[in-house]
Amino acid sequence: MNKTKQTYYPLEEALIEEYGKKAAAWTEDELPGISKLRHEAMREFRKTGFPGNKLEKWRSTDMEPVYQEPLSVFTDEITYDKKIDEIFQCDVHGFQARVLSLLNGSYYGPEESQLTVSPEGVIAGSLLAAQREYPELVEQFYGKAKTAVADGFKSANKAMARDGVFIYVPDGVEVKDTFQLIKILNKKGLMVHTRNLIVLGKNTKLTFLHCDDSVNHHEGFINTLSEVFIGENSELELYKLQNLNDETALVNQTVVHQAANSRLKVNVMTLNGGLVRNEIVDQMDGEGAWSDINGLFLIDKEQHVDNQVYVYHNVPHCESNQLFKGVLDEQSLGVFNGFVYVAPDAQKTNAFQQSSNILLSRDAHIDTMPQLEIYADDVKCSHGATVGQLDSDALFYLMQRGISFEDARMLLMYAFADEVLGQISIEPLRVNIEDMVKRRLRGELSICDRCVLHCSHPDKPIEFDIDLSKI
Amino acid sequence: MTDEKNEKQVLHEVTSGEYKYGFFTNIEADQAPKGLSEDIIRFISAKKNEPEWLLEFRLKAYRHWLTIEEPDWALLHHPPIDYQDIIYYSAPKKKKELSSLDEVDPELLDTFNKLGISLEEQKHLAGVAVDAVVDSVSVKTTFQDTLKKHDIIFCSFSEAVQDHPDLVKKYLGSVVPYTDNYFAALNSAVFTDGSFCFIPKGVRCPIELSTYFRINAANTGQFERTLIVAEEGGYVSYLEGCTAPMRDENQLHAAIVELIALDNAEIKYSTVQNWYPGDKNGKGGIYNFVTKRGLCKGNSSKISWTQVETGSAITWKYPSCILLGDNSVGEFYSVAVTNNFQQADTGTKMQHLGKNTRSTIISKGISAGQSNNSYRGMVRVGKRAENARNFSQCDSLLLGDKCGAHTFPYIKTNNPTAIVEHEATTSKISDDQLFYCQQRGIDMEKSIGLIVNGYAKDVLNKLPMEFAVEAQKLLAITLEGSVG
């Protein structure tokens, strides 16, 4: 598509206008390299605009209604006036996390803790602050991640994103605490852009929990891009937990580069969200890299979840697994597009891909596209996709033993979801999420004005009403 | 390791077989000038003495074609096609109407003999009615008498236009409209001939019908159109074979096949495609852009596609089924083999619209040399398609480390009662299997042959008997050199 766009949607116009107003001022406190990238990205954005559903990768996800909404592109800085706990509380029983928060697109924290350095040398905090303090480090990695398919959201993000989270783990450090990123919108009608940069040195380990939550029922639009670089022999566990209101749209892109013998584990859990698009790109650049990318989405009403996973086996001797499961009810629409690329000479590659989906209602809709592109012969690649309903034999079996239809159905759905949930290795987190899934399946979990995790009471576990004496 | 070396050498040998059908028959041809314009379309139409409505259809298609662009979503790379550098009409010069086989040009008969389809032999031994299409004009249809007894119409498309205009008018473009895609529009504008088959109510066609396509003259494109209609309770098995001589330039083949099955009717369509694939360096070869679609219009109707694709420099082909009638069944069985620099992007589309519709997709891709072989398929379950069921299996086998195998399935489900399954694997021939065969005294070359044939067996079994034999031979030629 080399054609230059003729007319813009209101949101595109707002974005271009905001850029015009702010760009000059931004150059003052950021790296010249970043300003240059910004400028180039804006030029690209003017050409393409936001992606329309004519593009192959956007065929199943039509975002045009969002482009028409009267959202304001928000890039103002936020002043810290009250503790994050007062806006939002996240309280997982028995779960210790180092919390980093982004409020309306900016890093939110007191002046003195914009960027902290731990005794081992782990740097964590605002990306904007990191540009001042560690320009070489940021310059080395910022904007270097290779995305899979270029589109308007990526260029918009590059052009507009000012702040985000920066984490640097130096060689040889295993970070014990889990880092948790909380991203909140608390004003009406905002479109925000954020950008995160996570760099792991050699022989390191990090667990990162990335939460997208809504604290109210206002509409909003988040466009976020995370660049992740994993060094040799390092391990990253990345959890994405999405529980947004039905009015919010989220475009979430993560690009990971893996060096030799590194391990990546991703779990994407979408429990609620108006329109969610997750794009995960895994670039395997070093031999012996391993990755496990799992996802679960439970959606209903008119929600829309689109998961796009691209795994690039660029070198030999790597292994990747993808498992995505979806339960769709009412008028919801789910999309899974998995893509595995095996480069020429990337021999001894193992790649597996599985997408399973359950449709619960007549109006739910699922599109799944598990794709393979392979240019080497000594590989083992397979993929599978299934779409169906709950197994009627299994239902019958349970009901025959005196379990009510409702409970039997719930039990089977929970069992279906558990294959993904079981992969969560942080015990308290797993218990909480399992609990949330149970509530979600029963229709009890809804977005409240505090964190969803706060709602759950793992000490009072949800029981299925099963009369065990009858089994 | 000598063994490894040996294996590589054998693999090289078995994957470097040359095209055996590359002869060129010197038959005098009646040609249109190069290029495409409304005048050329009028010329073709006039040559074929067509009624006004058909000319209108062609012109509408041509005008539509001018407004659209060539699709670029397939995983294919080729230099742009110059549509003005193609001869759109080329017919062997006819001296007079032919009434028996003896009157067919002996050189042409010889051509068929080289192809291994002796009309004579098949007529007597195999009981196959053959409609041979050489460079766009149908030459001879055998077995007319037997077919007449059953009121089956099987003739060339031009004859059908003359003799059964109402039927043609009723069904032409009803499954593949000229607006369908770029190549369908092109074909609708310039198609020259093809086959027409009509099975009346309650008739089971007693013999297998067959067409051979062959591109003979240089620089010609072949644009044939096949239309098969099976009325209530009808049954037909239809075979299609394709070959072309060796040439340095790329030739274009853009065909349309439309199948229509009414209540309880069944159509089985088998293809062995062996167009010239180009030489070892990827020079020349046929560009094969084909639109094939079947409409299961009636309840409990069935359409089954079986294809063995071994030829063509480029294959762009998606035989599809629209399962409109309740309880209708669609099947797709495919073996696609690519070697040297061949590229294939092939697969199917199953559109489930009626209740209790079922479809099966079995696709086996084999890539060797520096070729690329893609499966691209879509299964769509509509809102009203209660209890729709689909099973797809797409396997790819890689021979050699320079080739590519790709899978692009699209599954769109809109009904909770549907069960859709897709499975795919990609691998090379396993060392264990090879070892097992060799251990029992089968040499490397034969072992590979054995394993490849076994791999494709699921599909080859679906072919009618003699086609299966030919297909196995073709697999051997394309892939295995001397391996049987």
Coordinates of N, CA and C in Angstrom, one line a residue, chain B residues 174-176 228 257-261 267 269 291-297 301-305 318-324 328-331 348-351:
Chain B
S174 N -23.2 -18.9 -12.6 CA -24.0 -18.9 -11.4 C -23.3 -19.3 -10.2
V175 N -22.1 -20.0 -10.4 CA -21.3 -20.4 -9.2 C -20.1 -19.5 -9.1
V176 N -19.5 -19.2 -10.3 CA -18.3 -18.3 -10.3 C -18.8 -17.1 -11.1
I228 N -20.5 -28.3 -15.1 CA -21.1 -29.6 -14.9 C -22.4 -29.4 -14.1
V257 N -13.9 -23.7 -13.4 CA -14.8 -24.9 -13.4 C -15.9 -24.6 -12.5
E258 N -17.1 -24.8 -13.0 CA -18.3 -24.6 -12.1 C -19.1 -26.0 -12.0
L259 N -19.4 -26.4 -10.8 CA -20.2 -27.6 -10.6 C -21.4 -27.2 -9.9
I260 N -22.5 -27.8 -10.3 CA -23.8 -27.6 -9.6 C -24.5 -28.9 -9.3
A261 N -24.7 -29.2 -8.1 CA -25.4 -30.5 -7.7 C -26.7 -30.1 -7.1
I267 N -21.3 -35.2 -7.5 CA -20.3 -34.9 -8.6 C -18.9 -35.2 -8.0
Y269 N -15.0 -34.9 -8.9 CA -14.2 -34.2 -9.9 C -12.7 -34.5 -9.6
T291 N -9.9 -21.0 -11.1 CA -11.0 -20.8 -10.1 C -11.9 -22.0 -10.3
K292 N -12.0 -22.8 -9.3 CA -12.9 -24.0 -9.3 C -13.8 -23.9 -8.1
R293 N -15.1 -24.1 -8.4 CA -16.0 -24.0 -7.3 C -17.3 -24.9 -7.6
G294 N -17.7 -25.5 -6.6 CA -18.9 -26.4 -6.7 C -20.0 -25.9 -5.8
L295 N -21.2 -25.9 -6.3 CA -22.3 -25.5 -5.5 C -23.2 -26.7 -5.1
C296 N -23.3 -27.1 -3.9 CA -24.2 -28.1 -3.4 C -25.5 -27.4 -3.2
K297 N -26.3 -27.3 -4.3 CA -27.5 -26.5 -4.2 C -28.6 -27.2 -3.5
S301 N -26.8 -33.2 -1.3 CA -25.9 -33.3 -2.5 C -24.5 -33.4 -2.0
K302 N -23.6 -33.9 -2.9 CA -22.2 -34.1 -2.6 C -21.3 -33.7 -3.7
I303 N -20.3 -32.9 -3.4 CA -19.3 -32.6 -4.3 C -17.9 -33.0 -3.8
S304 N -17.1 -33.7 -4.6 CA -15.9 -34.1 -4.1 C -14.8 -33.7 -5.1
W305 N -13.8 -33.0 -4.6 CA -12.6 -32.6 -5.4 C -11.4 -33.5 -5.1
Y318 N -7.9 -23.0 -5.9 CA -8.6 -23.3 -4.6 C -10.0 -23.9 -4.9
P319 N -10.0 -25.2 -5.3 CA -11.3 -25.8 -5.6 C -12.2 -25.8 -4.3
S320 N -13.3 -25.2 -4.4 CA -14.1 -24.9 -3.2 C -15.5 -25.5 -3.3
C321 N -16.2 -25.6 -2.2 CA -17.6 -26.1 -2.1 C -18.4 -25.1 -1.4
I322 N -19.6 -24.8 -1.9 CA -20.6 -24.0 -1.2 C -21.6 -25.0 -0.8
L323 N -21.7 -25.3 0.5 CA -22.6 -26.3 1.0 C -23.9 -25.6 1.4
L324 N -24.8 -25.3 0.4 CA -26.0 -24.6 0.6 C -27.2 -25.5 1.0
S328 N -25.7 -31.5 2.9 CA -24.8 -31.6 1.8 C -23.4 -31.9 2.3
V329 N -22.6 -32.4 1.4 CA -21.2 -32.9 1.8 C -20.2 -32.3 0.8
G330 N -19.1 -31.8 1.3 CA -18.0 -31.3 0.5 C -16.8 -32.0 0.8
E331 N -16.0 -32.4 -0.2 CA -14.7 -33.1 0.1 C -13.6 -32.5 -0.7
T348 N -8.4 -25.0 -0.4 CA -9.8 -25.0 -0.7 C -10.6 -24.1 0.2
K349 N -11.9 -23.9 -0.1 CA -12.7 -23.1 0.7 C -14.0 -23.9 0.9
M350 N -14.4 -24.1 2.2 CA -15.6 -24.8 2.4 C -16.6 -23.8 3.1
Q351 N -17.7 -23.5 2.5 CA -18.6 -22.6 3.0 C -19.8 -23.4 3.5

